[in-house]
PDB file of C-alpha atoms in Angstrom:
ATOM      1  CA  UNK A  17      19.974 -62.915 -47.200  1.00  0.00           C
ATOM      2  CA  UNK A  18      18.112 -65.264 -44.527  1.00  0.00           C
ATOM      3  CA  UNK A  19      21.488 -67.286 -43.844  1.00  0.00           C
ATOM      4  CA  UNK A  20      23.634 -64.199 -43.561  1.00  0.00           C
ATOM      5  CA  UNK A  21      21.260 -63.044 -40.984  1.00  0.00           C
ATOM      6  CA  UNK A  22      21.546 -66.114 -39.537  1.00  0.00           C
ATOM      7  CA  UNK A  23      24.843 -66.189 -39.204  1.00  0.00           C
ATOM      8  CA  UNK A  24      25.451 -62.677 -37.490  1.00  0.00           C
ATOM      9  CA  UNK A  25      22.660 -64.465 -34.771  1.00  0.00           C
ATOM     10  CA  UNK A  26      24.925 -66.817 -34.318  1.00  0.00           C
ATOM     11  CA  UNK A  27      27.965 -65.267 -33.857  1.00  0.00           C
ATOM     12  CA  UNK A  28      26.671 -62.681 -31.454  1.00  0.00           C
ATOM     13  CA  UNK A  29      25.429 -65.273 -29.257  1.00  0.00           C
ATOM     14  CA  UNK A  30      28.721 -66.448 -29.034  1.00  0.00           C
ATOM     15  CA  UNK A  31      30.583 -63.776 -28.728  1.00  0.00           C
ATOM     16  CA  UNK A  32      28.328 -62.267 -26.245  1.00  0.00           C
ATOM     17  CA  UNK A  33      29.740 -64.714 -23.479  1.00  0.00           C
ATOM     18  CA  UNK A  34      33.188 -64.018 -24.377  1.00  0.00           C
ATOM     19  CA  UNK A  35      32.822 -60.585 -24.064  1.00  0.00           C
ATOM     20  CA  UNK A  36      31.113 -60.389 -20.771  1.00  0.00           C
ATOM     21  CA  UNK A  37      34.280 -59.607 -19.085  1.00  0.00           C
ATOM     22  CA  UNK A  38      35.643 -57.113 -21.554  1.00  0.00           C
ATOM     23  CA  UNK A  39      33.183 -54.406 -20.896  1.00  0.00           C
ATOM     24  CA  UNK A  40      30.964 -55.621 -23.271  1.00  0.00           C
ATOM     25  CA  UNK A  41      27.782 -53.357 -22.735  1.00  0.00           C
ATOM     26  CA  UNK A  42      24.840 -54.493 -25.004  1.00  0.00           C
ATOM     27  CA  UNK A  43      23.920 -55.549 -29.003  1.00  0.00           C
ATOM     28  CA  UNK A  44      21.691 -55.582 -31.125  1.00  0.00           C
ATOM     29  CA  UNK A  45      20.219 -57.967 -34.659  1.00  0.00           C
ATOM     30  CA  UNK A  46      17.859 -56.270 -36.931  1.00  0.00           C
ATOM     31  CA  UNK A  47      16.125 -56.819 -40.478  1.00  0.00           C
ATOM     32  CA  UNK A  48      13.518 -54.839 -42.077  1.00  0.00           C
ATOM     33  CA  UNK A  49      12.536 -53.919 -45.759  1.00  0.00           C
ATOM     34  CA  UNK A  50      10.581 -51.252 -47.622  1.00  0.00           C
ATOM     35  CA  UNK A  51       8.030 -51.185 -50.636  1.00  0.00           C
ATOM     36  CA  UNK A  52       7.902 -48.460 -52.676  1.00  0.00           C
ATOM     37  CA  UNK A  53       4.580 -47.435 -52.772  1.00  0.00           C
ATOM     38  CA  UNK A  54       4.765 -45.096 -56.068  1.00  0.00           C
ATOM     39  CA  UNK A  55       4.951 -48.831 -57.761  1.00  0.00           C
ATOM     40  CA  UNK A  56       4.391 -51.195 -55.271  1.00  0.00           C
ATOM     41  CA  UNK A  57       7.957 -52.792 -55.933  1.00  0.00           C
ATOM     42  CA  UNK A  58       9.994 -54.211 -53.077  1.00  0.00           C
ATOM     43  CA  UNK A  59      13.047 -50.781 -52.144  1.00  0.00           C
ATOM     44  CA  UNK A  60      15.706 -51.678 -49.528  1.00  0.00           C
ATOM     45  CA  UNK A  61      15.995 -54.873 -47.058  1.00  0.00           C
ATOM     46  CA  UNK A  62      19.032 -54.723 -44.631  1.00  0.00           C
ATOM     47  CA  UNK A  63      20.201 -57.033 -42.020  1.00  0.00           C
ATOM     48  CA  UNK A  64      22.506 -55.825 -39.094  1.00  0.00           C
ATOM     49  CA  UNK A  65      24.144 -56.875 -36.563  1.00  0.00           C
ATOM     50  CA  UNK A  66      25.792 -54.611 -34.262  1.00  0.00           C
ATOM     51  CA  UNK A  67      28.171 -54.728 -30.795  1.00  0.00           C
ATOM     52  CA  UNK A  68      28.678 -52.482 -28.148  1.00  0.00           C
ATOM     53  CA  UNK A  69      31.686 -52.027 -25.138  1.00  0.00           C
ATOM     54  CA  UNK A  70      32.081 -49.579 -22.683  1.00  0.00           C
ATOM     55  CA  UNK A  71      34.024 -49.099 -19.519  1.00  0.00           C
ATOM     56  CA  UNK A  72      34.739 -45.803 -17.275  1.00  0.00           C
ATOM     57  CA  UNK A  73      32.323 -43.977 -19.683  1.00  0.00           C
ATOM     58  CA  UNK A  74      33.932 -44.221 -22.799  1.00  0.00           C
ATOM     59  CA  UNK A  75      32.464 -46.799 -25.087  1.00  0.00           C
ATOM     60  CA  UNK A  76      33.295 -48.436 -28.496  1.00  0.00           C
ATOM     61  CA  UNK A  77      30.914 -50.184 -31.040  1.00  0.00           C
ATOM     62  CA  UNK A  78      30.768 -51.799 -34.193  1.00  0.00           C
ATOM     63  CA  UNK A  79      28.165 -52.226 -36.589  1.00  0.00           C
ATOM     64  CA  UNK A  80      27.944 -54.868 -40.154  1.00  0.00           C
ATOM     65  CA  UNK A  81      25.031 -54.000 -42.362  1.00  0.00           C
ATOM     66  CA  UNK A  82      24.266 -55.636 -45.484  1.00  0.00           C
ATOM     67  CA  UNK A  83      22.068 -54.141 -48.310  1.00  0.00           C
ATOM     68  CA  UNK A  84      19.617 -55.213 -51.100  1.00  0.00           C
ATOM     69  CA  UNK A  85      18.044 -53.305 -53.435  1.00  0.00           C
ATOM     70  CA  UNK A  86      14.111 -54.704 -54.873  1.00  0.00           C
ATOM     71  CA  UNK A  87      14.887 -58.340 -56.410  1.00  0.00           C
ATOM     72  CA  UNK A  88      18.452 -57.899 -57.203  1.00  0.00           C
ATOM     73  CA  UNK A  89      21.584 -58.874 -54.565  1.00  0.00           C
ATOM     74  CA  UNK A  90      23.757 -56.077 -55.086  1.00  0.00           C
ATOM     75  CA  UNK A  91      26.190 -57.022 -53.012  1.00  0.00           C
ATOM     76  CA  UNK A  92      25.977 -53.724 -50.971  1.00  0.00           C
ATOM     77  CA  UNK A  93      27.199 -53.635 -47.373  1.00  0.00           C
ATOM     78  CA  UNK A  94      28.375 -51.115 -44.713  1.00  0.00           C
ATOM     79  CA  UNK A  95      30.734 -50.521 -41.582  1.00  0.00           C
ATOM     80  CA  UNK A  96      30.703 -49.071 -39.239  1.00  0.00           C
ATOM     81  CA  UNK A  97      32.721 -48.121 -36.174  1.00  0.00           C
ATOM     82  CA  UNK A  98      31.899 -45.600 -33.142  1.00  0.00           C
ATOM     83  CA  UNK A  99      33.975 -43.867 -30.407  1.00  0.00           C
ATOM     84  CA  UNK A 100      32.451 -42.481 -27.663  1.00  0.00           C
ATOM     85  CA  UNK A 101      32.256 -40.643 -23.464  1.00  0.00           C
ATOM     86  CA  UNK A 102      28.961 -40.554 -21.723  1.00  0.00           C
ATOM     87  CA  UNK A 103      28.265 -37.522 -20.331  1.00  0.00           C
ATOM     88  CA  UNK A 104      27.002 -37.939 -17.036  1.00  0.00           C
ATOM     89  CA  UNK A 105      23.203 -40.135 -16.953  1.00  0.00           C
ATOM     90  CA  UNK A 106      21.591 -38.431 -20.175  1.00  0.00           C
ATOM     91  CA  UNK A 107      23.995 -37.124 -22.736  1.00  0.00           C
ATOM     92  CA  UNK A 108      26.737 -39.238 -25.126  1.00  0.00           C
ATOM     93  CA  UNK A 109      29.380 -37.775 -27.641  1.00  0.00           C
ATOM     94  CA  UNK A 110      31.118 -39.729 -29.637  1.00  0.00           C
ATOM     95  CA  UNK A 111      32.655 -39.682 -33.408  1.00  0.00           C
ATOM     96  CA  UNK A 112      32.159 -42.021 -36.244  1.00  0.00           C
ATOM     97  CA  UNK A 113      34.132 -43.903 -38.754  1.00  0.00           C
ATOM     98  CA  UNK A 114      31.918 -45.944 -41.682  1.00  0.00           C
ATOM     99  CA  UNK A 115      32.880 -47.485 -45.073  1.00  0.00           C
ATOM    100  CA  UNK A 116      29.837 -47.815 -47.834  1.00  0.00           C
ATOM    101  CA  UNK A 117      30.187 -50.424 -50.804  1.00  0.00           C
ATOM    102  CA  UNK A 118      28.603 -51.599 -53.860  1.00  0.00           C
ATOM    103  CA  UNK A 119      29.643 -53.457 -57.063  1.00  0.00           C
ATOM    104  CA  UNK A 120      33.921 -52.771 -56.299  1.00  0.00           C
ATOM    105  CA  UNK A 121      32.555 -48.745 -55.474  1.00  0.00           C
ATOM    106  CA  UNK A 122      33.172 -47.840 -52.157  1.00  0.00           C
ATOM    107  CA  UNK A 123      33.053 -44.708 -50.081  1.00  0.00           C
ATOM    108  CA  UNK A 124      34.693 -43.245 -46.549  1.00  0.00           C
ATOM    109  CA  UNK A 125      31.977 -41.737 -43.909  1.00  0.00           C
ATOM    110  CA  UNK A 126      33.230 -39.587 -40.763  1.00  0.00           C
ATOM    111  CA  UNK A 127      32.158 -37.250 -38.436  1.00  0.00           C
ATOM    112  CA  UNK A 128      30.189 -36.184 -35.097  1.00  0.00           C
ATOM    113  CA  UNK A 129      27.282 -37.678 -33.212  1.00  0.00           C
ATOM    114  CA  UNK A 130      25.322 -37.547 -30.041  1.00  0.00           C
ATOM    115  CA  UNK A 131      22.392 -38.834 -28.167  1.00  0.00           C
ATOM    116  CA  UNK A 132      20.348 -37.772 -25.539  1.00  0.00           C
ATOM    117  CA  UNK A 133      17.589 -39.731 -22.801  1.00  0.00           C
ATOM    118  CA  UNK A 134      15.254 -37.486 -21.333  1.00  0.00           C
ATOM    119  CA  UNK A 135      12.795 -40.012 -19.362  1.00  0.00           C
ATOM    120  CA  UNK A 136      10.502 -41.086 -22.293  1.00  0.00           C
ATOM    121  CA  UNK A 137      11.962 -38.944 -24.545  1.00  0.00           C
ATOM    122  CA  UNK A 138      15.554 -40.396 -27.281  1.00  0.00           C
ATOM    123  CA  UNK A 139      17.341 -38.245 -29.093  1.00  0.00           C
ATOM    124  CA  UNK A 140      20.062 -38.729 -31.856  1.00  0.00           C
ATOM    125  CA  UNK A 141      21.606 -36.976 -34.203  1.00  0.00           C
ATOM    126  CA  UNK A 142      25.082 -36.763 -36.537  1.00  0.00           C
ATOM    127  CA  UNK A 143      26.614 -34.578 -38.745  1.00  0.00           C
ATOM    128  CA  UNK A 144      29.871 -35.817 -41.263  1.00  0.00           C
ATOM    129  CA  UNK A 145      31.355 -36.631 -44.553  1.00  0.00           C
ATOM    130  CA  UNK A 146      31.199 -38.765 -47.327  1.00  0.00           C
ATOM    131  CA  UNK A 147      33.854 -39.549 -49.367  1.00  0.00           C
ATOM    132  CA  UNK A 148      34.196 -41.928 -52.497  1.00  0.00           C
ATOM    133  CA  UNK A 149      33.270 -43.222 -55.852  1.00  0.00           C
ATOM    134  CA  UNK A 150      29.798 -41.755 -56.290  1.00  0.00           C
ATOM    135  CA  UNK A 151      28.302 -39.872 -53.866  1.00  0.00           C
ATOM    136  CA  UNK A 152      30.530 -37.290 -52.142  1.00  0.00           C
ATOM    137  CA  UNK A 153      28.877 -34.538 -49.720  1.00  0.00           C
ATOM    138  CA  UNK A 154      27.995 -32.992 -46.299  1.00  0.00           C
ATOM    139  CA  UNK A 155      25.832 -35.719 -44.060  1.00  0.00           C
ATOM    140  CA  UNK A 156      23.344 -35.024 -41.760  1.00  0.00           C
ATOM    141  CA  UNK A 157      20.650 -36.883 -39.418  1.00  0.00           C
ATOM    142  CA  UNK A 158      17.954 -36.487 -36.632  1.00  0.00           C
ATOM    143  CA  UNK A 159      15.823 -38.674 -34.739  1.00  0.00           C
ATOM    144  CA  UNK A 160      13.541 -38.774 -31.895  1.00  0.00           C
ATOM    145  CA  UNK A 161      11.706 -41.048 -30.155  1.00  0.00           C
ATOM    146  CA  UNK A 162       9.120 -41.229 -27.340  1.00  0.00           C
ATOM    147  CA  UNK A 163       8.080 -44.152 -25.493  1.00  0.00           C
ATOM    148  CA  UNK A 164       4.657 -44.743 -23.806  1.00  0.00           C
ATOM    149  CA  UNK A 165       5.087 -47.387 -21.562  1.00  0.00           C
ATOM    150  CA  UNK A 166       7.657 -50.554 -21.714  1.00  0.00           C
ATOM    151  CA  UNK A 167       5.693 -51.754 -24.733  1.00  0.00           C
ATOM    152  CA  UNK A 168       4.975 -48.800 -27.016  1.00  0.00           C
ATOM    153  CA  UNK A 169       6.696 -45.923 -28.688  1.00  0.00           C
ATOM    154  CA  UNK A 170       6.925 -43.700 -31.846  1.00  0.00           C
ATOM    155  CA  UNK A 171       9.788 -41.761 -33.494  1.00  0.00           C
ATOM    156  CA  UNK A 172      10.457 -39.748 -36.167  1.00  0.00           C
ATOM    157  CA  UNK A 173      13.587 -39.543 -38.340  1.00  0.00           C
ATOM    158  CA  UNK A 174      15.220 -37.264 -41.168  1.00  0.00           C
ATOM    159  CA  UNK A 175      18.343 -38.091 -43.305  1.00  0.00           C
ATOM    160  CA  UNK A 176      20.231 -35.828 -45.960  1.00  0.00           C
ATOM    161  CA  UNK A 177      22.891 -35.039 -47.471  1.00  0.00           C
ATOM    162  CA  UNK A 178      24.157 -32.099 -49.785  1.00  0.00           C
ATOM    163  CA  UNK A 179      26.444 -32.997 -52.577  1.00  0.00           C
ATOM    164  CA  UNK A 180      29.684 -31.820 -53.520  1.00  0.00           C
ATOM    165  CA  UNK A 181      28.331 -31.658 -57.142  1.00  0.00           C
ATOM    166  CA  UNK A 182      25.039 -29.716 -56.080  1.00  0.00           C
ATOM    167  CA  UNK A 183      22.934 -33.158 -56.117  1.00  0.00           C
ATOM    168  CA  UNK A 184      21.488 -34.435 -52.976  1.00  0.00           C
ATOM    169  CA  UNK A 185      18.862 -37.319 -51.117  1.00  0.00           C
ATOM    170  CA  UNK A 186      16.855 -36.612 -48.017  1.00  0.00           C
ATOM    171  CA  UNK A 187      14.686 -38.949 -46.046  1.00  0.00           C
ATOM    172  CA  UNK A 188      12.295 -38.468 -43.699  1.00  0.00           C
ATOM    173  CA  UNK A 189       9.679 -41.255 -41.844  1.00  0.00           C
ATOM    174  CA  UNK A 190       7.382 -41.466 -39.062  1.00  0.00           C
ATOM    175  CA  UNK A 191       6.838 -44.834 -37.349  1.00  0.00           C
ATOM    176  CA  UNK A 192       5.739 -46.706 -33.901  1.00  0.00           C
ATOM    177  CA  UNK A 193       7.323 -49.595 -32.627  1.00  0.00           C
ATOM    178  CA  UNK A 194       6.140 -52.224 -30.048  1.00  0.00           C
ATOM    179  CA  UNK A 195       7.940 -54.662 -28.021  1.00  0.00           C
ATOM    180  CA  UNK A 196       6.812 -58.396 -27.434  1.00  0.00           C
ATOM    181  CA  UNK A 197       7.334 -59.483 -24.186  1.00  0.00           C
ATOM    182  CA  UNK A 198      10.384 -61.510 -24.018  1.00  0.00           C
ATOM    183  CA  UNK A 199      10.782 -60.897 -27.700  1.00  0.00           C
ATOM    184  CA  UNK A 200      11.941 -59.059 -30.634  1.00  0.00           C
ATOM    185  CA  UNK A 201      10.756 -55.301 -31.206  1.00  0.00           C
ATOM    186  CA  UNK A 202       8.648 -55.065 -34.053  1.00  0.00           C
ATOM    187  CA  UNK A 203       8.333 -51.752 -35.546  1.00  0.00           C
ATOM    188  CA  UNK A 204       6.361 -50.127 -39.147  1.00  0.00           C
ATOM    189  CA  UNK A 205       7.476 -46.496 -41.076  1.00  0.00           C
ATOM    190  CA  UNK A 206       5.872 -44.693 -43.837  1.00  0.00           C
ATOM    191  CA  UNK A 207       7.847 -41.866 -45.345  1.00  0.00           C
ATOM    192  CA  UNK A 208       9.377 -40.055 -48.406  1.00  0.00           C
ATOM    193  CA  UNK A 209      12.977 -39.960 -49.901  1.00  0.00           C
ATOM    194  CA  UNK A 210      13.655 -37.167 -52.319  1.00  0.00           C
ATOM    195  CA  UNK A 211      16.645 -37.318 -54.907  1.00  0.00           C
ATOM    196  CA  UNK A 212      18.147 -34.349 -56.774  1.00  0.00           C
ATOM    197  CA  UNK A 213      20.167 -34.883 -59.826  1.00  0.00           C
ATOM    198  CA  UNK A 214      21.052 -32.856 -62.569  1.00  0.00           C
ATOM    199  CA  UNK A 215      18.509 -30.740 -61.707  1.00  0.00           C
ATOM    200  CA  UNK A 216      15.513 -33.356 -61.791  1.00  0.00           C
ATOM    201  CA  UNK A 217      13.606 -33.917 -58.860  1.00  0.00           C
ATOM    202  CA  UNK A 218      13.272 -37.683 -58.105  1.00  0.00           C
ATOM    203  CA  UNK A 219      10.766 -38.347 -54.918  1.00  0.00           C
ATOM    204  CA  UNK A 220       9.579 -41.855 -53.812  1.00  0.00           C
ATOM    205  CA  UNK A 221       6.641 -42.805 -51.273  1.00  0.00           C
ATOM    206  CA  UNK A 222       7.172 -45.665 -48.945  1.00  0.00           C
ATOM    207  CA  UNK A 223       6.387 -47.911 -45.801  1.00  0.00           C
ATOM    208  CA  UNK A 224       8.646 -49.871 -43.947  1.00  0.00           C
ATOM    209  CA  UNK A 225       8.619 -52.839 -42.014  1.00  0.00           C
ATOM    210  CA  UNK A 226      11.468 -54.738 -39.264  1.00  0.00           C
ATOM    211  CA  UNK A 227      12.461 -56.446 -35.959  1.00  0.00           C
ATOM    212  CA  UNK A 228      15.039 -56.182 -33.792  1.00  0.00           C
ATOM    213  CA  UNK A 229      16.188 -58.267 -30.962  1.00  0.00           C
ATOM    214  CA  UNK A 230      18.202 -56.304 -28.103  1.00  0.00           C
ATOM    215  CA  UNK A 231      20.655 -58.160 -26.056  1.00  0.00           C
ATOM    216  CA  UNK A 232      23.414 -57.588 -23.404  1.00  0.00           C
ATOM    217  CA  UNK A 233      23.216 -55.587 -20.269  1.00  0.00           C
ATOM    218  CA  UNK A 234      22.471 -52.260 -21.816  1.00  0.00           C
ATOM    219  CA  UNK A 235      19.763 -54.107 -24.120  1.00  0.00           C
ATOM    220  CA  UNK A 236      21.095 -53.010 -27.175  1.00  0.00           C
ATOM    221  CA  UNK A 237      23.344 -50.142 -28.168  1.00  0.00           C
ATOM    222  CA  UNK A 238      23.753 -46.085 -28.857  1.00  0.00           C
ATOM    223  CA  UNK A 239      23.896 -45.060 -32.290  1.00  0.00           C
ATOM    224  CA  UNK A 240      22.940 -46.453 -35.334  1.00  0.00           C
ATOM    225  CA  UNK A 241      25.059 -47.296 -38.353  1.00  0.00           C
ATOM    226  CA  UNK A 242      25.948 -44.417 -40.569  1.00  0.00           C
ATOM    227  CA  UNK A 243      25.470 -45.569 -44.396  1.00  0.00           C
ATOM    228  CA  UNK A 244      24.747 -43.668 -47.160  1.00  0.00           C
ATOM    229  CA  UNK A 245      22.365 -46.901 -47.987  1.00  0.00           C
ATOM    230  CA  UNK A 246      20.158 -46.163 -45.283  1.00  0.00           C
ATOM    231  CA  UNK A 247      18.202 -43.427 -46.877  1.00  0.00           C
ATOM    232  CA  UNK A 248      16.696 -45.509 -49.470  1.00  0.00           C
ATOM    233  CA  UNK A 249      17.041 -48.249 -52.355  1.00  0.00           C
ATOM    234  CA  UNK A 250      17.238 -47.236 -55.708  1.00  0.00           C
ATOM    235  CA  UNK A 251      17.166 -43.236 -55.062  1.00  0.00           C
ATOM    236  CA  UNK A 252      20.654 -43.424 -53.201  1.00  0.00           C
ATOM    237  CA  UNK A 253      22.523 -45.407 -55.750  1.00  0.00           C
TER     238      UNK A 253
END
């Protein structure tokens, strides 16, 4: 996973100077993992790389996400791609087109999204579909986050979606981040995700730990990837 990680760094880098004078607004790197703390097994790690362009208002980004699940490479990965119009200094709206896949299964995400700044004070939320070989259902997301000071902030964050076939997942963390000076932002979570199936209830303690480096004139970018993946390891398989 390192040298995949690796290899997004690099290519950022690069293509950060090319796209200087394309409107090229901000990016951002990122890695982080969970353990489960029902068993104390290693959940999800991802690694993501993601660009960002914008000119007049409107704005376009891309994200690449790749996914493994405790010990085992699945070979998961994600997508995505966002459309979007600032409105005016605090407000964005924008849609969302994302592709989820795992071992040849893959799935089609779309929908609606928007973010807010209010001073200290982010907002972000989407609502959309997903479409494929497993999971198929009605999306939805929240997430807030308020900073105290250049260095310090906390956020909260809730994920879930309702199944076409009456199952569903939900996710919900609270965390606090801090930025090094000069440096990556290092951040910790502890939360719950909660599976439905077949009418079994399926629910899974955890804490999470990442970085992120932020780059580009905007230092980093919107929204976050949309993924079916991000709500947990095992529990959204």
């Amino acid at each position: 996973m390192i040298r995949y990680f690796g290899a997004a760094l690099i290519a950022a880098g690069t293509a950060t100077g090319a796209a200087q004078a394309q409107g090229f607004s901000g990016g951002e790197l990122s890695a982080q993992t969970q353990l489960m703390l029902d068993d104390f097994e290693l959940g999800r790690s991802t690694y993501s790389g993601s660009l960002e362009g914008e000119a007049y208002g409107f704005g376009f980004a891309g994200d690449l996400s790749r996914y493994s699940f405790g010990i085992f490479d699945d070979n998961a990965g994600n997508v995505t791609l966002h459309g979007f119009y600032r409105l005016g200094y605090v407000g964005t709206a924008g849609l969302f087109f994302a592709r989820d896949w795992l071992d040849g299964d893959d799935a089609s995400l779309y929908g609606l999204e928007g973010a807010m700044d209010l001073r200290a004070v982010s907002l972000e939320g989407y609502l959309g579909q997903r479409k494929g070989d497993a999971v198929d259902g009605t999306m939805v997301g929240v997430s807030a986050d308020v900073a105290f000071g250049l260095a310090y902030s906390a956020g909260a964050d809730f994920d879930y979606i309702d199944g076409d076939d009456g199952d569903s997942l939900r996710r919900i963390a609270l965390g606090g981040e801090y930025a090094l000076a000069g440096g990556p932002r290092l951040w910790a979570e502890i939360g719950q995700q909660q599976a439905e199936r077949d009418g079994d209830s399926d629910s899974s303690a955890f804490i999470g730990l990442g970085a992120r480096i932020e780059f580009g004139p905007a230092s980093g970018t919107t929204f976050d990837p949309r993924s079916l993946f991000a709500l947990g390891g095992e529990i959204s398989r």
